[in-house]
């Protein structure tokens, strides 16, 4: 989908944003942003956080998401911060909403934990002796 990198109140730059959801990692959405290169900048966002941002303000710290839908602007804003700076992205609410509906068809909200291999996760976390 096409999003906008917000530079100022009066200027933004279009960029390609690709969202990816994998049922094997059911709690997250991977967002890839293509800016001035073939190599994307990728962020991992909570699926619930993205959904909560459609209905109001969500997140804190490095990732904040909010919707401007209903205020004459059908956009969702995603603020991403790191030690190297902050980016404000604007994307169409309808595109994000449709994407999240597709993820819900694959893995309904509340059923995510049934897809996780807890033994493998524990083996990865615990020291091997």
PDB file of C-alpha atoms in Angstrom:
ATOM      1  CA  UNK A   1       0.000   0.000   0.000  1.00  0.00           C
ATOM      2  CA  UNK A   2       1.052   3.577  -0.402  1.00  0.00           C
ATOM      3  CA  UNK A   3       1.644   5.563   2.758  1.00  0.00           C
ATOM      4  CA  UNK A   4       2.977   9.042   3.348  1.00  0.00           C
ATOM      5  CA  UNK A   5       6.097   9.963   5.282  1.00  0.00           C
ATOM      6  CA  UNK A   6       5.014  13.179   6.983  1.00  0.00           C
ATOM      7  CA  UNK A   7       7.822  15.726   6.798  1.00  0.00           C
ATOM      8  CA  UNK A   8       5.900  18.800   7.983  1.00  0.00           C
ATOM      9  CA  UNK A   9       2.324  20.050   8.271  1.00  0.00           C
ATOM     10  CA  UNK A  10       2.341  20.939   4.584  1.00  0.00           C
ATOM     11  CA  UNK A  11       4.686  18.378   3.036  1.00  0.00           C
ATOM     12  CA  UNK A  12       4.784  14.610   2.900  1.00  0.00           C
ATOM     13  CA  UNK A  13       6.537  12.079   0.716  1.00  0.00           C
ATOM     14  CA  UNK A  14       4.893   8.903  -0.609  1.00  0.00           C
ATOM     15  CA  UNK A  15       6.467   5.587   0.248  1.00  0.00           C
ATOM     16  CA  UNK A  16       5.580   1.950  -0.175  1.00  0.00           C
ATOM     17  CA  UNK A  17       4.491   0.145   2.978  1.00  0.00           C
ATOM     18  CA  UNK A  18       4.095  -3.634   3.004  1.00  0.00           C
ATOM     19  CA  UNK A  19       2.328  -5.350   5.882  1.00  0.00           C
ATOM     20  CA  UNK A  20       2.893  -9.065   6.477  1.00  0.00           C
ATOM     21  CA  UNK A  21       1.171 -11.417   8.882  1.00  0.00           C
ATOM     22  CA  UNK A  22       2.297 -14.955   9.607  1.00  0.00           C
ATOM     23  CA  UNK A  23       0.025 -17.269  11.635  1.00  0.00           C
ATOM     24  CA  UNK A  24       3.158 -18.949  13.056  1.00  0.00           C
ATOM     25  CA  UNK A  25       3.901 -15.630  14.818  1.00  0.00           C
ATOM     26  CA  UNK A  26       0.285 -14.682  15.526  1.00  0.00           C
ATOM     27  CA  UNK A  27       0.691 -11.667  17.784  1.00  0.00           C
ATOM     28  CA  UNK A  28       2.676  -9.478  15.395  1.00  0.00           C
ATOM     29  CA  UNK A  29       2.483  -7.680  12.079  1.00  0.00           C
ATOM     30  CA  UNK A  30       5.676  -6.960  10.197  1.00  0.00           C
ATOM     31  CA  UNK A  31       5.670  -3.570   8.509  1.00  0.00           C
ATOM     32  CA  UNK A  32       8.265  -2.955   5.808  1.00  0.00           C
ATOM     33  CA  UNK A  33       8.845   0.592   4.571  1.00  0.00           C
ATOM     34  CA  UNK A  34      10.680   1.207   1.318  1.00  0.00           C
ATOM     35  CA  UNK A  35      12.489   4.543   1.469  1.00  0.00           C
ATOM     36  CA  UNK A  36      15.116   5.492  -1.120  1.00  0.00           C
ATOM     37  CA  UNK A  37      16.389   1.918  -1.541  1.00  0.00           C
ATOM     38  CA  UNK A  38      15.466  -1.637  -2.418  1.00  0.00           C
ATOM     39  CA  UNK A  39      16.145  -2.722   1.169  1.00  0.00           C
ATOM     40  CA  UNK A  40      13.175  -2.009   3.394  1.00  0.00           C
ATOM     41  CA  UNK A  41      13.206  -0.714   6.928  1.00  0.00           C
ATOM     42  CA  UNK A  42      11.204  -3.255   8.939  1.00  0.00           C
ATOM     43  CA  UNK A  43       9.335  -2.767  12.201  1.00  0.00           C
ATOM     44  CA  UNK A  44       7.483  -5.385  14.200  1.00  0.00           C
ATOM     45  CA  UNK A  45       4.136  -4.120  15.468  1.00  0.00           C
ATOM     46  CA  UNK A  46       1.667  -5.814  17.772  1.00  0.00           C
ATOM     47  CA  UNK A  47      -1.442  -6.839  15.856  1.00  0.00           C
ATOM     48  CA  UNK A  48      -3.627  -5.717  18.769  1.00  0.00           C
ATOM     49  CA  UNK A  49      -1.768  -2.396  18.920  1.00  0.00           C
ATOM     50  CA  UNK A  50      -2.491  -1.758  15.248  1.00  0.00           C
ATOM     51  CA  UNK A  51      -6.160  -2.686  15.753  1.00  0.00           C
ATOM     52  CA  UNK A  52      -6.424  -0.477  18.852  1.00  0.00           C
ATOM     53  CA  UNK A  53      -5.006   2.421  16.838  1.00  0.00           C
ATOM     54  CA  UNK A  54      -7.971   2.198  14.474  1.00  0.00           C
ATOM     55  CA  UNK A  55     -10.291   3.086  17.354  1.00  0.00           C
ATOM     56  CA  UNK A  56      -8.236   5.699  19.194  1.00  0.00           C
ATOM     57  CA  UNK A  57      -4.747   6.291  20.502  1.00  0.00           C
ATOM     58  CA  UNK A  58      -2.603   3.238  21.214  1.00  0.00           C
ATOM     59  CA  UNK A  59       0.975   2.571  22.216  1.00  0.00           C
ATOM     60  CA  UNK A  60       3.684   4.537  23.937  1.00  0.00           C
ATOM     61  CA  UNK A  61       7.428   4.916  23.701  1.00  0.00           C
ATOM     62  CA  UNK A  62       8.839   3.879  20.344  1.00  0.00           C
ATOM     63  CA  UNK A  63       5.520   3.007  18.661  1.00  0.00           C
ATOM     64  CA  UNK A  64       2.345   5.078  18.816  1.00  0.00           C
ATOM     65  CA  UNK A  65      -0.689   4.659  16.564  1.00  0.00           C
ATOM     66  CA  UNK A  66      -3.859   6.725  16.258  1.00  0.00           C
ATOM     67  CA  UNK A  67      -6.694   7.238  13.833  1.00  0.00           C
ATOM     68  CA  UNK A  68      -7.988  10.497  12.430  1.00  0.00           C
ATOM     69  CA  UNK A  69     -11.063   8.790  10.948  1.00  0.00           C
ATOM     70  CA  UNK A  70     -14.263  10.688  11.544  1.00  0.00           C
ATOM     71  CA  UNK A  71     -12.495  14.052  11.698  1.00  0.00           C
ATOM     72  CA  UNK A  72     -12.627  14.632   7.964  1.00  0.00           C
ATOM     73  CA  UNK A  73      -9.478  12.567   7.506  1.00  0.00           C
ATOM     74  CA  UNK A  74      -9.654   8.821   6.889  1.00  0.00           C
ATOM     75  CA  UNK A  75      -6.053   8.185   7.900  1.00  0.00           C
ATOM     76  CA  UNK A  76      -4.210   6.272  10.546  1.00  0.00           C
ATOM     77  CA  UNK A  77      -0.948   7.690  11.873  1.00  0.00           C
ATOM     78  CA  UNK A  78       1.991   5.591  12.988  1.00  0.00           C
ATOM     79  CA  UNK A  79       4.813   7.270  14.896  1.00  0.00           C
ATOM     80  CA  UNK A  80       8.010   5.226  15.055  1.00  0.00           C
ATOM     81  CA  UNK A  81      10.932   6.326  17.177  1.00  0.00           C
ATOM     82  CA  UNK A  82      14.432   5.022  17.690  1.00  0.00           C
ATOM     83  CA  UNK A  83      17.801   6.291  18.844  1.00  0.00           C
ATOM     84  CA  UNK A  84      18.395   7.588  15.305  1.00  0.00           C
ATOM     85  CA  UNK A  85      15.196   9.624  15.031  1.00  0.00           C
ATOM     86  CA  UNK A  86      11.441   9.587  14.658  1.00  0.00           C
ATOM     87  CA  UNK A  87       9.220   9.032  11.645  1.00  0.00           C
ATOM     88  CA  UNK A  88       5.544   9.876  11.292  1.00  0.00           C
ATOM     89  CA  UNK A  89       3.651   7.819   8.730  1.00  0.00           C
ATOM     90  CA  UNK A  90       0.135   8.330   7.421  1.00  0.00           C
ATOM     91  CA  UNK A  91      -1.766   5.420   5.847  1.00  0.00           C
ATOM     92  CA  UNK A  92      -5.355   4.942   4.660  1.00  0.00           C
ATOM     93  CA  UNK A  93      -7.596   3.606   7.436  1.00  0.00           C
ATOM     94  CA  UNK A  94      -9.441   1.390   4.945  1.00  0.00           C
ATOM     95  CA  UNK A  95      -6.226  -0.375   3.862  1.00  0.00           C
ATOM     96  CA  UNK A  96      -5.173  -1.070   7.455  1.00  0.00           C
ATOM     97  CA  UNK A  97      -8.676  -2.176   8.402  1.00  0.00           C
ATOM     98  CA  UNK A  98      -8.906  -4.564   5.441  1.00  0.00           C
ATOM     99  CA  UNK A  99      -5.502  -6.025   6.248  1.00  0.00           C
ATOM    100  CA  UNK A 100      -6.485  -6.626   9.874  1.00  0.00           C
ATOM    101  CA  UNK A 101      -9.753  -8.267   8.794  1.00  0.00           C
ATOM    102  CA  UNK A 102      -7.711 -10.657   6.650  1.00  0.00           C
ATOM    103  CA  UNK A 103      -5.496 -11.517   9.641  1.00  0.00           C
ATOM    104  CA  UNK A 104      -8.580 -12.137  11.787  1.00  0.00           C
ATOM    105  CA  UNK A 105      -9.879 -14.569   9.150  1.00  0.00           C
ATOM    106  CA  UNK A 106      -6.603 -16.507   9.463  1.00  0.00           C
ATOM    107  CA  UNK A 107      -6.288 -16.312  13.259  1.00  0.00           C
ATOM    108  CA  UNK A 108      -9.254 -14.924  15.194  1.00  0.00           C
ATOM    109  CA  UNK A 109      -8.389 -12.624  18.072  1.00  0.00           C
ATOM    110  CA  UNK A 110      -8.074 -14.598  21.292  1.00  0.00           C
ATOM    111  CA  UNK A 111      -6.926 -17.826  19.595  1.00  0.00           C
ATOM    112  CA  UNK A 112      -3.297 -16.799  18.972  1.00  0.00           C
ATOM    113  CA  UNK A 113      -1.795 -18.780  21.852  1.00  0.00           C
ATOM    114  CA  UNK A 114      -3.083 -22.037  20.367  1.00  0.00           C
ATOM    115  CA  UNK A 115      -0.701 -21.590  17.424  1.00  0.00           C
ATOM    116  CA  UNK A 116       2.468 -21.183  19.469  1.00  0.00           C
ATOM    117  CA  UNK A 117       4.761 -24.154  20.073  1.00  0.00           C
ATOM    118  CA  UNK A 118       5.300 -23.482  23.774  1.00  0.00           C
ATOM    119  CA  UNK A 119       7.820 -26.328  24.199  1.00  0.00           C
ATOM    120  CA  UNK A 120      10.015 -24.880  21.451  1.00  0.00           C
ATOM    121  CA  UNK A 121       9.705 -21.382  22.936  1.00  0.00           C
ATOM    122  CA  UNK A 122      10.703 -22.622  26.392  1.00  0.00           C
ATOM    123  CA  UNK A 123      13.605 -24.609  24.974  1.00  0.00           C
ATOM    124  CA  UNK A 124      14.810 -21.435  23.265  1.00  0.00           C
ATOM    125  CA  UNK A 125      14.586 -19.410  26.485  1.00  0.00           C
ATOM    126  CA  UNK A 126      16.007 -21.869  28.972  1.00  0.00           C
ATOM    127  CA  UNK A 127      19.745 -22.550  29.184  1.00  0.00           C
ATOM    128  CA  UNK A 128      20.926 -25.878  27.914  1.00  0.00           C
ATOM    129  CA  UNK A 129      22.826 -27.845  30.434  1.00  0.00           C
TER     130      UNK A 129
END
